[in-house]
Every structure is written in structure tokens, then in C-alpha cells.
Amino acid sequence: MYEGFASMYDALMSDTPYENWAAYIDEVLCGQFREKKREALLVLDLACGTGNITLRLAEMGYDLIGVDASEDMLAEANRKAFDANKKILFIKQDMRELNLYGTIDAAICVCDGLNYILDEKDLLTVFKRVRLFLNPGGIFIFDMNTEYKFKEMFANNIFEDTGEDGEAYEWENFYEPQTKINEYRLTFFSHENGGIEPFEEIHRQRAYSPGDVCDILRAAGFSSVAIHDGYSNEPPKTESAKVVFIALL
């Protein structure tokens, strides 16, 4: 996944409110670590993609590690970090096999990266790996798409869009209520070599109930969990499209 998509990802995600998300994460981290400066905090960006949140937090002063399973996405992230003159360690790893060089103060995972974990046992494994590398008092902030979003907003529909630079995609969506698996069949049209080169990718995500995610977090060793409606301080609603979890050791 995200191999051919990497070069087009930022253009097609240009309306994502990364600035708001980064500001929210910064507020939570500053509240958790009141006695530490941003420069003293090492933050893991799990499933970091092309580094959109990674770079923004680095610009705020945090020390960052970015982990992603896609080499192409990491190449884009590395390029942006180089252009911004930011020293960020990017590592190619499957999040289920997370293996860092030392401990971290905080971990984040944005843009529904954890919905790609389709099995509860694997999700528990990811949470345990994150917990293993968190310092005492550490915090894990992540978002997940909800079943409402998959079932009611995406459903079995077809979406089309064109990025600012003319790159386009067609997205066929299929949601299976029994398995809670949402499948995206994506066809991209890239203007390379003077022509239009289509390529396809298939992505699958799973919906988890907030209660089940909390249970899995506690089973992994996290002591308390707060849940919010998206990147806000409001409680989740029945029609919430995205929920944010804040888990503490």
C-alpha cells in the first residue's frame, strides 16, 4: 500500500487540517509534560506517511522519530525534512514489529493509520510495542475512523477528486458490516511523461468500537484512556467520523 500513491499523496490530501491537528497534539503534550520544554521531548510518529505532522511538530521544537511501512512514503518525508533543514530519524518498519533504539516520551498516530490493523490481536501487539518503548508517564495519542464513517459516509459509493496539480483519483468504496472491513479500491491518474498513467491500489481498514479499543489499550498496560470527538475536547457522538484516543501509562 501507498507505494505508487506516495508521490501524489500530499496533493490529494491538501485539504487535511494538519495545522489544527498538530496544534491539538502540541496542547496535549504541553499539558502532559508541563515541566519539560518541547526540545527535551522525543516523540514517535507512527505510520508517519510523508511526514506532514512529523515536520510540523519538529518545527515546534520536538525531537521526532518517524516510522512507516512504506519506503516510498518515507522517501517523501525524508525529502521534506531535508528541505526544511530538520534532522528527523525515519525508520521503515511494520508497526506490529516496532523496534526503536531507545525509549520515547510520547507516541502519536494520525490519519487513521491504526485502522489498517485488521485483527484485534495485531492491534494489541501494536499497543504493547508502543508501551514497551514509552517512558514512565508517557502518552499515546492517536485517531481512528469510526464505523459510522465507513457505513454511513463512505458506504458503497464512488468518489472522484482532482488535486491542485491535476493529479486525479477514482475511489470505489465497499463496507462489510459483518467483518467491519472497509475496502478502498483506488485508481490514480498521474501526468507523467506527458501522458496519463493510471495505477491501482487496494486499501483495507477495520472499524473498532471505542469501547473495544479502550479494552485493548488497558490489556496492553495503559492505565487511563480519554476519548474525544475528533481533534476536539468534546466527547464522541454517535455520528462522529473520527475519534481521538489519549492513553497514559
PDB file of C-alpha atoms in Angstrom:
ATOM      1  CA  MET A   1       0.000   0.000   0.000  1.00  0.00           C
ATOM      2  CA  TYR A   2       0.961   3.623  -0.633  1.00  0.00           C
ATOM      3  CA  GLU A   3       3.792   2.664  -2.968  1.00  0.00           C
ATOM      4  CA  GLY A   4       2.538   4.264  -6.185  1.00  0.00           C
ATOM      5  CA  PHE A   5       0.391   6.702  -4.220  1.00  0.00           C
ATOM      6  CA  ALA A   6       3.290   8.303  -2.328  1.00  0.00           C
ATOM      7  CA  SER A   7       4.185  10.879  -4.979  1.00  0.00           C
ATOM      8  CA  MET A   8       0.531  12.016  -5.199  1.00  0.00           C
ATOM      9  CA  TYR A   9      -0.443  11.757  -1.554  1.00  0.00           C
ATOM     10  CA  ASP A  10       0.185  15.352  -0.483  1.00  0.00           C
ATOM     11  CA  ALA A  11      -1.601  16.870  -3.471  1.00  0.00           C
ATOM     12  CA  LEU A  12      -4.705  14.772  -2.930  1.00  0.00           C
ATOM     13  CA  MET A  13      -4.684  15.365   0.855  1.00  0.00           C
ATOM     14  CA  SER A  14      -4.210  19.118   0.566  1.00  0.00           C
ATOM     15  CA  ASP A  15      -7.437  19.910   2.451  1.00  0.00           C
ATOM     16  CA  THR A  16      -6.453  17.876   5.534  1.00  0.00           C
ATOM     17  CA  PRO A  17      -6.270  20.193   8.605  1.00  0.00           C
ATOM     18  CA  TYR A  18      -2.742  19.206   9.609  1.00  0.00           C
ATOM     19  CA  GLU A  19      -2.110  22.547  11.298  1.00  0.00           C
ATOM     20  CA  ASN A  20      -5.112  22.071  13.592  1.00  0.00           C
ATOM     21  CA  TRP A  21      -4.146  18.500  14.386  1.00  0.00           C
ATOM     22  CA  ALA A  22      -0.566  19.476  15.193  1.00  0.00           C
ATOM     23  CA  ALA A  23      -1.781  22.315  17.424  1.00  0.00           C
ATOM     24  CA  TYR A  24      -4.081  19.901  19.266  1.00  0.00           C
ATOM     25  CA  ILE A  25      -1.281  17.376  19.790  1.00  0.00           C
ATOM     26  CA  ASP A  26       1.034  20.153  20.955  1.00  0.00           C
ATOM     27  CA  GLU A  27      -1.540  21.319  23.507  1.00  0.00           C
ATOM     28  CA  VAL A  28      -1.971  17.795  24.883  1.00  0.00           C
ATOM     29  CA  LEU A  29       1.783  17.211  25.094  1.00  0.00           C
ATOM     30  CA  CYS A  30       2.427  20.541  26.776  1.00  0.00           C
ATOM     31  CA  GLY A  31      -0.299  19.733  29.291  1.00  0.00           C
ATOM     32  CA  GLN A  32       1.174  16.306  29.996  1.00  0.00           C
ATOM     33  CA  PHE A  33       4.785  17.487  30.254  1.00  0.00           C
ATOM     34  CA  ARG A  34       4.404  20.878  31.937  1.00  0.00           C
ATOM     35  CA  GLU A  35       7.889  20.833  33.424  1.00  0.00           C
ATOM     36  CA  LYS A  36       9.695  19.966  30.188  1.00  0.00           C
ATOM     37  CA  LYS A  37      10.486  22.048  27.151  1.00  0.00           C
ATOM     38  CA  ARG A  38       9.477  20.757  23.728  1.00  0.00           C
ATOM     39  CA  GLU A  39      13.146  20.292  22.810  1.00  0.00           C
ATOM     40  CA  ALA A  40      13.512  17.763  25.653  1.00  0.00           C
ATOM     41  CA  LEU A  41      10.703  15.512  24.428  1.00  0.00           C
ATOM     42  CA  LEU A  42      11.218  12.644  21.983  1.00  0.00           C
ATOM     43  CA  VAL A  43       8.035  11.868  20.051  1.00  0.00           C
ATOM     44  CA  LEU A  44       7.339   8.854  17.831  1.00  0.00           C
ATOM     45  CA  ASP A  45       5.127   9.472  14.789  1.00  0.00           C
ATOM     46  CA  LEU A  46       3.752   6.023  13.987  1.00  0.00           C
ATOM     47  CA  ALA A  47       2.595   5.442  10.390  1.00  0.00           C
ATOM     48  CA  CYS A  48       4.052   8.874   9.653  1.00  0.00           C
ATOM     49  CA  GLY A  49       3.446   8.748   5.892  1.00  0.00           C
ATOM     50  CA  THR A  50       5.054  11.672   4.090  1.00  0.00           C
ATOM     51  CA  GLY A  51       5.758  13.420   7.390  1.00  0.00           C
ATOM     52  CA  ASN A  52       3.096  16.123   7.379  1.00  0.00           C
ATOM     53  CA  ILE A  53       2.567  16.010  11.150  1.00  0.00           C
ATOM     54  CA  THR A  54       6.166  14.949  11.821  1.00  0.00           C
ATOM     55  CA  LEU A  55       7.532  18.113  10.208  1.00  0.00           C
ATOM     56  CA  ARG A  56       5.040  20.384  11.931  1.00  0.00           C
ATOM     57  CA  LEU A  57       5.913  19.037  15.373  1.00  0.00           C
ATOM     58  CA  ALA A  58       9.630  19.274  14.548  1.00  0.00           C
ATOM     59  CA  GLU A  59       9.124  22.922  13.621  1.00  0.00           C
ATOM     60  CA  MET A  60       7.555  23.447  17.064  1.00  0.00           C
ATOM     61  CA  GLY A  61      10.763  22.152  18.623  1.00  0.00           C
ATOM     62  CA  TYR A  62      10.034  18.491  19.389  1.00  0.00           C
ATOM     63  CA  ASP A  63      12.571  15.748  18.692  1.00  0.00           C
ATOM     64  CA  LEU A  64      10.950  13.310  16.259  1.00  0.00           C
ATOM     65  CA  ILE A  65      11.195   9.725  15.053  1.00  0.00           C
ATOM     66  CA  GLY A  66       9.009   8.740  12.091  1.00  0.00           C
ATOM     67  CA  VAL A  67       8.084   5.122  11.399  1.00  0.00           C
ATOM     68  CA  ASP A  68       6.211   3.837   8.349  1.00  0.00           C
ATOM     69  CA  ALA A  69       5.978   0.587   6.402  1.00  0.00           C
ATOM     70  CA  SER A  70       6.147   2.313   3.011  1.00  0.00           C
ATOM     71  CA  GLU A  71       9.607   3.092   1.672  1.00  0.00           C
ATOM     72  CA  ASP A  72       8.159   5.489  -0.895  1.00  0.00           C
ATOM     73  CA  MET A  73       6.236   7.477   1.719  1.00  0.00           C
ATOM     74  CA  LEU A  74       9.371   7.712   3.847  1.00  0.00           C
ATOM     75  CA  ALA A  75      11.345   8.958   0.853  1.00  0.00           C
ATOM     76  CA  GLU A  76       8.893  11.849   0.526  1.00  0.00           C
ATOM     77  CA  ALA A  77       9.140  12.533   4.273  1.00  0.00           C
ATOM     78  CA  ASN A  78      12.938  12.497   4.143  1.00  0.00           C
ATOM     79  CA  ARG A  79      12.954  14.918   1.223  1.00  0.00           C
ATOM     80  CA  LYS A  80      10.698  17.368   3.051  1.00  0.00           C
ATOM     81  CA  ALA A  81      12.772  17.135   6.234  1.00  0.00           C
ATOM     82  CA  PHE A  82      15.940  17.834   4.234  1.00  0.00           C
ATOM     83  CA  ASP A  83      14.342  20.843   2.529  1.00  0.00           C
ATOM     84  CA  ALA A  84      13.219  22.159   5.932  1.00  0.00           C
ATOM     85  CA  ASN A  85      16.671  21.528   7.443  1.00  0.00           C
ATOM     86  CA  LYS A  86      15.188  19.291  10.141  1.00  0.00           C
ATOM     87  CA  LYS A  87      17.044  16.278  11.478  1.00  0.00           C
ATOM     88  CA  ILE A  88      14.425  13.554  11.848  1.00  0.00           C
ATOM     89  CA  LEU A  89      15.123   9.849  12.100  1.00  0.00           C
ATOM     90  CA  PHE A  90      12.835   7.968   9.700  1.00  0.00           C
ATOM     91  CA  ILE A  91      12.630   4.180  10.005  1.00  0.00           C
ATOM     92  CA  LYS A  92      10.942   1.657   7.695  1.00  0.00           C
ATOM     93  CA  GLN A  93       9.057  -0.766   9.947  1.00  0.00           C
ATOM     94  CA  ASP A  94       5.748  -2.554  10.260  1.00  0.00           C
ATOM     95  CA  MET A  95       4.139  -1.056  13.370  1.00  0.00           C
ATOM     96  CA  ARG A  96       3.440  -4.570  14.670  1.00  0.00           C
ATOM     97  CA  GLU A  97       7.218  -5.083  14.792  1.00  0.00           C
ATOM     98  CA  LEU A  98       8.126  -1.681  16.195  1.00  0.00           C
ATOM     99  CA  ASN A  99      11.722  -1.725  17.429  1.00  0.00           C
ATOM    100  CA  LEU A 100      13.317   1.562  18.435  1.00  0.00           C
ATOM    101  CA  TYR A 101      16.848   2.360  19.555  1.00  0.00           C
ATOM    102  CA  GLY A 102      15.700   3.610  22.944  1.00  0.00           C
ATOM    103  CA  THR A 103      12.726   4.973  24.827  1.00  0.00           C
ATOM    104  CA  ILE A 104      10.378   7.803  23.881  1.00  0.00           C
ATOM    105  CA  ASP A 105       8.266  10.293  25.805  1.00  0.00           C
ATOM    106  CA  ALA A 106       5.224  10.201  23.558  1.00  0.00           C
ATOM    107  CA  ALA A 107       3.787   8.444  20.526  1.00  0.00           C
ATOM    108  CA  ILE A 108       1.236   9.659  18.008  1.00  0.00           C
ATOM    109  CA  CYS A 109      -0.576   8.083  15.052  1.00  0.00           C
ATOM    110  CA  VAL A 110      -2.744  10.303  12.854  1.00  0.00           C
ATOM    111  CA  CYS A 111      -4.749   9.915   9.627  1.00  0.00           C
ATOM    112  CA  ASP A 112      -6.381   6.642  10.763  1.00  0.00           C
ATOM    113  CA  GLY A 113      -3.158   4.650  10.488  1.00  0.00           C
ATOM    114  CA  LEU A 114      -4.323   2.180  13.130  1.00  0.00           C
ATOM    115  CA  ASN A 115      -7.491   1.332  11.177  1.00  0.00           C
ATOM    116  CA  TYR A 116      -5.184  -0.581   8.831  1.00  0.00           C
ATOM    117  CA  ILE A 117      -4.671  -3.132  11.602  1.00  0.00           C
ATOM    118  CA  LEU A 118      -7.434  -5.610  10.757  1.00  0.00           C
ATOM    119  CA  ASP A 119      -7.105  -8.030  13.678  1.00  0.00           C
ATOM    120  CA  GLU A 120      -7.635  -7.332  17.392  1.00  0.00           C
ATOM    121  CA  LYS A 121      -4.625  -9.462  18.320  1.00  0.00           C
ATOM    122  CA  ASP A 122      -2.440  -7.409  15.985  1.00  0.00           C
ATOM    123  CA  LEU A 123      -3.847  -4.187  17.446  1.00  0.00           C
ATOM    124  CA  LEU A 124      -2.931  -5.443  20.920  1.00  0.00           C
ATOM    125  CA  THR A 125       0.559  -6.216  19.624  1.00  0.00           C
ATOM    126  CA  VAL A 126       0.941  -2.661  18.296  1.00  0.00           C
ATOM    127  CA  PHE A 127      -0.215  -1.171  21.599  1.00  0.00           C
ATOM    128  CA  LYS A 128       2.199  -3.404  23.523  1.00  0.00           C
ATOM    129  CA  ARG A 129       5.099  -2.406  21.271  1.00  0.00           C
ATOM    130  CA  VAL A 130       4.330   1.294  21.774  1.00  0.00           C
ATOM    131  CA  ARG A 131       4.027   0.806  25.531  1.00  0.00           C
ATOM    132  CA  LEU A 132       7.354  -1.064  25.614  1.00  0.00           C
ATOM    133  CA  PHE A 133       9.240   1.999  24.375  1.00  0.00           C
ATOM    134  CA  LEU A 134       7.340   4.681  26.307  1.00  0.00           C
ATOM    135  CA  ASN A 135       8.992   6.215  29.337  1.00  0.00           C
ATOM    136  CA  PRO A 136       7.057   6.176  32.638  1.00  0.00           C
ATOM    137  CA  GLY A 137       4.420   8.891  32.423  1.00  0.00           C
ATOM    138  CA  GLY A 138       4.389   8.535  28.649  1.00  0.00           C
ATOM    139  CA  ILE A 139       1.408   9.306  26.441  1.00  0.00           C
ATOM    140  CA  PHE A 140      -0.010   7.794  23.252  1.00  0.00           C
ATOM    141  CA  ILE A 141      -2.273   9.976  21.073  1.00  0.00           C
ATOM    142  CA  PHE A 142      -3.960   8.503  18.015  1.00  0.00           C
ATOM    143  CA  ASP A 143      -7.093   8.786  15.893  1.00  0.00           C
ATOM    144  CA  MET A 144      -9.299   6.169  14.250  1.00  0.00           C
ATOM    145  CA  ASN A 145     -12.083   6.324  11.709  1.00  0.00           C
ATOM    146  CA  THR A 146     -15.420   5.138  13.103  1.00  0.00           C
ATOM    147  CA  GLU A 147     -17.907   2.572  11.870  1.00  0.00           C
ATOM    148  CA  TYR A 148     -20.331   5.445  11.301  1.00  0.00           C
ATOM    149  CA  LYS A 149     -17.898   6.976   8.816  1.00  0.00           C
ATOM    150  CA  PHE A 150     -17.364   3.699   6.967  1.00  0.00           C
ATOM    151  CA  LYS A 151     -21.016   2.641   6.997  1.00  0.00           C
ATOM    152  CA  GLU A 152     -22.887   5.911   6.583  1.00  0.00           C
ATOM    153  CA  MET A 153     -20.466   8.371   4.970  1.00  0.00           C
ATOM    154  CA  PHE A 154     -18.340   6.147   2.731  1.00  0.00           C
ATOM    155  CA  ALA A 155     -20.770   3.208   2.309  1.00  0.00           C
ATOM    156  CA  ASN A 156     -20.751   1.543  -1.127  1.00  0.00           C
ATOM    157  CA  ASN A 157     -20.064   4.715  -3.055  1.00  0.00           C
ATOM    158  CA  ILE A 158     -17.728   6.000  -5.732  1.00  0.00           C
ATOM    159  CA  PHE A 159     -15.748   9.200  -5.187  1.00  0.00           C
ATOM    160  CA  GLU A 160     -13.641  11.227  -7.598  1.00  0.00           C
ATOM    161  CA  ASP A 161     -11.296  14.119  -6.992  1.00  0.00           C
ATOM    162  CA  THR A 162      -8.516  16.070  -8.662  1.00  0.00           C
ATOM    163  CA  GLY A 163      -5.560  17.549  -6.813  1.00  0.00           C
ATOM    164  CA  GLU A 164      -4.252  21.075  -7.223  1.00  0.00           C
ATOM    165  CA  ASP A 165      -1.588  19.925  -9.687  1.00  0.00           C
ATOM    166  CA  GLY A 166      -4.039  17.990 -11.848  1.00  0.00           C
ATOM    167  CA  GLU A 167      -3.403  14.538 -10.378  1.00  0.00           C
ATOM    168  CA  ALA A 168      -6.708  12.677 -10.049  1.00  0.00           C
ATOM    169  CA  TYR A 169      -8.169   9.571  -8.478  1.00  0.00           C
ATOM    170  CA  GLU A 170     -11.287   7.429  -8.507  1.00  0.00           C
ATOM    171  CA  TRP A 171     -12.220   5.694  -5.254  1.00  0.00           C
ATOM    172  CA  GLU A 172     -14.644   2.777  -5.117  1.00  0.00           C
ATOM    173  CA  ASN A 173     -15.661   2.074  -1.538  1.00  0.00           C
ATOM    174  CA  PHE A 174     -17.105  -1.140  -0.081  1.00  0.00           C
ATOM    175  CA  TYR A 175     -18.061  -1.685   3.551  1.00  0.00           C
ATOM    176  CA  GLU A 176     -18.851  -5.122   5.017  1.00  0.00           C
ATOM    177  CA  PRO A 177     -20.828  -4.750   8.296  1.00  0.00           C
ATOM    178  CA  GLN A 178     -20.235  -8.344   9.425  1.00  0.00           C
ATOM    179  CA  THR A 179     -16.447  -8.100   9.343  1.00  0.00           C
ATOM    180  CA  LYS A 180     -16.365  -4.296   9.833  1.00  0.00           C
ATOM    181  CA  ILE A 181     -13.843  -4.158   6.994  1.00  0.00           C
ATOM    182  CA  ASN A 182     -13.846  -1.149   4.695  1.00  0.00           C
ATOM    183  CA  GLU A 183     -12.175  -1.632   1.323  1.00  0.00           C
ATOM    184  CA  TYR A 184     -10.938   1.244  -0.825  1.00  0.00           C
ATOM    185  CA  ARG A 185     -10.212   0.445  -4.462  1.00  0.00           C
ATOM    186  CA  LEU A 186      -8.217   3.413  -5.694  1.00  0.00           C
ATOM    187  CA  THR A 187      -7.316   4.233  -9.278  1.00  0.00           C
ATOM    188  CA  PHE A 188      -4.881   7.110  -9.712  1.00  0.00           C
ATOM    189  CA  PHE A 189      -4.185   9.095 -12.860  1.00  0.00           C
ATOM    190  CA  SER A 190      -0.714  10.618 -12.848  1.00  0.00           C
ATOM    191  CA  HIS A 191       0.507  13.045 -15.519  1.00  0.00           C
ATOM    192  CA  GLU A 192       3.935  11.543 -16.123  1.00  0.00           C
ATOM    193  CA  ASN A 193       5.976  11.614 -19.307  1.00  0.00           C
ATOM    194  CA  GLY A 194       3.440  13.902 -20.930  1.00  0.00           C
ATOM    195  CA  GLY A 195       0.577  11.405 -20.607  1.00  0.00           C
ATOM    196  CA  ILE A 196      -1.837   9.948 -18.093  1.00  0.00           C
ATOM    197  CA  GLU A 197      -0.564   6.811 -16.374  1.00  0.00           C
ATOM    198  CA  PRO A 198      -3.262   5.061 -14.298  1.00  0.00           C
ATOM    199  CA  PHE A 199      -2.331   2.716 -11.475  1.00  0.00           C
ATOM    200  CA  GLU A 200      -4.367   0.981  -8.800  1.00  0.00           C
ATOM    201  CA  GLU A 201      -4.078   0.231  -5.107  1.00  0.00           C
ATOM    202  CA  ILE A 202      -6.412  -1.583  -2.718  1.00  0.00           C
ATOM    203  CA  HIS A 203      -6.575  -0.458   0.923  1.00  0.00           C
ATOM    204  CA  ARG A 204      -8.447  -2.139   3.754  1.00  0.00           C
ATOM    205  CA  GLN A 205      -9.327  -0.702   7.132  1.00  0.00           C
ATOM    206  CA  ARG A 206     -11.311  -2.051  10.049  1.00  0.00           C
ATOM    207  CA  ALA A 207     -13.785  -0.247  12.281  1.00  0.00           C
ATOM    208  CA  TYR A 208     -13.373  -0.740  16.028  1.00  0.00           C
ATOM    209  CA  SER A 209     -15.783   0.427  18.698  1.00  0.00           C
ATOM    210  CA  PRO A 210     -14.250   2.961  21.109  1.00  0.00           C
ATOM    211  CA  GLY A 211     -15.017   0.603  23.990  1.00  0.00           C
ATOM    212  CA  ASP A 212     -13.122  -2.264  22.372  1.00  0.00           C
ATOM    213  CA  VAL A 213     -10.121  -0.007  21.694  1.00  0.00           C
ATOM    214  CA  CYS A 214     -10.090   1.086  25.339  1.00  0.00           C
ATOM    215  CA  ASP A 215     -10.201  -2.541  26.480  1.00  0.00           C
ATOM    216  CA  ILE A 216      -7.271  -3.430  24.219  1.00  0.00           C
ATOM    217  CA  LEU A 217      -5.280  -0.427  25.447  1.00  0.00           C
ATOM    218  CA  ARG A 218      -5.803  -1.481  29.056  1.00  0.00           C
ATOM    219  CA  ALA A 219      -4.835  -5.060  28.185  1.00  0.00           C
ATOM    220  CA  ALA A 220      -1.607  -3.629  26.729  1.00  0.00           C
ATOM    221  CA  GLY A 221      -0.835  -1.910  30.027  1.00  0.00           C
ATOM    222  CA  PHE A 222      -2.146   1.634  29.613  1.00  0.00           C
ATOM    223  CA  SER A 223      -3.674   2.913  32.837  1.00  0.00           C
ATOM    224  CA  SER A 224      -6.153   5.528  31.613  1.00  0.00           C
ATOM    225  CA  VAL A 225      -7.772   6.471  28.311  1.00  0.00           C
ATOM    226  CA  ALA A 226      -9.668   9.597  27.239  1.00  0.00           C
ATOM    227  CA  ILE A 227     -11.750   9.624  24.045  1.00  0.00           C
ATOM    228  CA  HIS A 228     -12.686  12.738  22.063  1.00  0.00           C
ATOM    229  CA  ASP A 229     -14.783  13.564  19.027  1.00  0.00           C
ATOM    230  CA  GLY A 230     -12.052  14.142  16.504  1.00  0.00           C
ATOM    231  CA  TYR A 231      -9.399  16.676  17.420  1.00  0.00           C
ATOM    232  CA  SER A 232     -11.561  18.459  19.965  1.00  0.00           C
ATOM    233  CA  ASN A 233     -12.287  18.326  23.675  1.00  0.00           C
ATOM    234  CA  GLU A 234     -15.823  17.104  23.074  1.00  0.00           C
ATOM    235  CA  PRO A 235     -16.947  13.541  23.881  1.00  0.00           C
ATOM    236  CA  PRO A 236     -17.561  11.232  20.904  1.00  0.00           C
ATOM    237  CA  LYS A 237     -21.018  11.184  19.356  1.00  0.00           C
ATOM    238  CA  THR A 238     -22.992   8.518  17.524  1.00  0.00           C
ATOM    239  CA  GLU A 239     -22.237  10.354  14.275  1.00  0.00           C
ATOM    240  CA  SER A 240     -18.560  11.035  14.988  1.00  0.00           C
ATOM    241  CA  ALA A 241     -16.488  10.362  11.871  1.00  0.00           C
ATOM    242  CA  LYS A 242     -13.172  10.230  13.702  1.00  0.00           C
ATOM    243  CA  VAL A 243     -12.326   9.669  17.364  1.00  0.00           C
ATOM    244  CA  VAL A 244      -9.106  10.551  19.146  1.00  0.00           C
ATOM    245  CA  PHE A 245      -7.693   8.433  21.964  1.00  0.00           C
ATOM    246  CA  ILE A 246      -5.302   9.764  24.602  1.00  0.00           C
ATOM    247  CA  ALA A 247      -3.761   6.867  26.537  1.00  0.00           C
ATOM    248  CA  LEU A 248      -1.467   7.252  29.533  1.00  0.00           C
ATOM    249  CA  LEU A 249       0.861   4.810  31.252  1.00  0.00           C
TER     250      LEU A 249
END
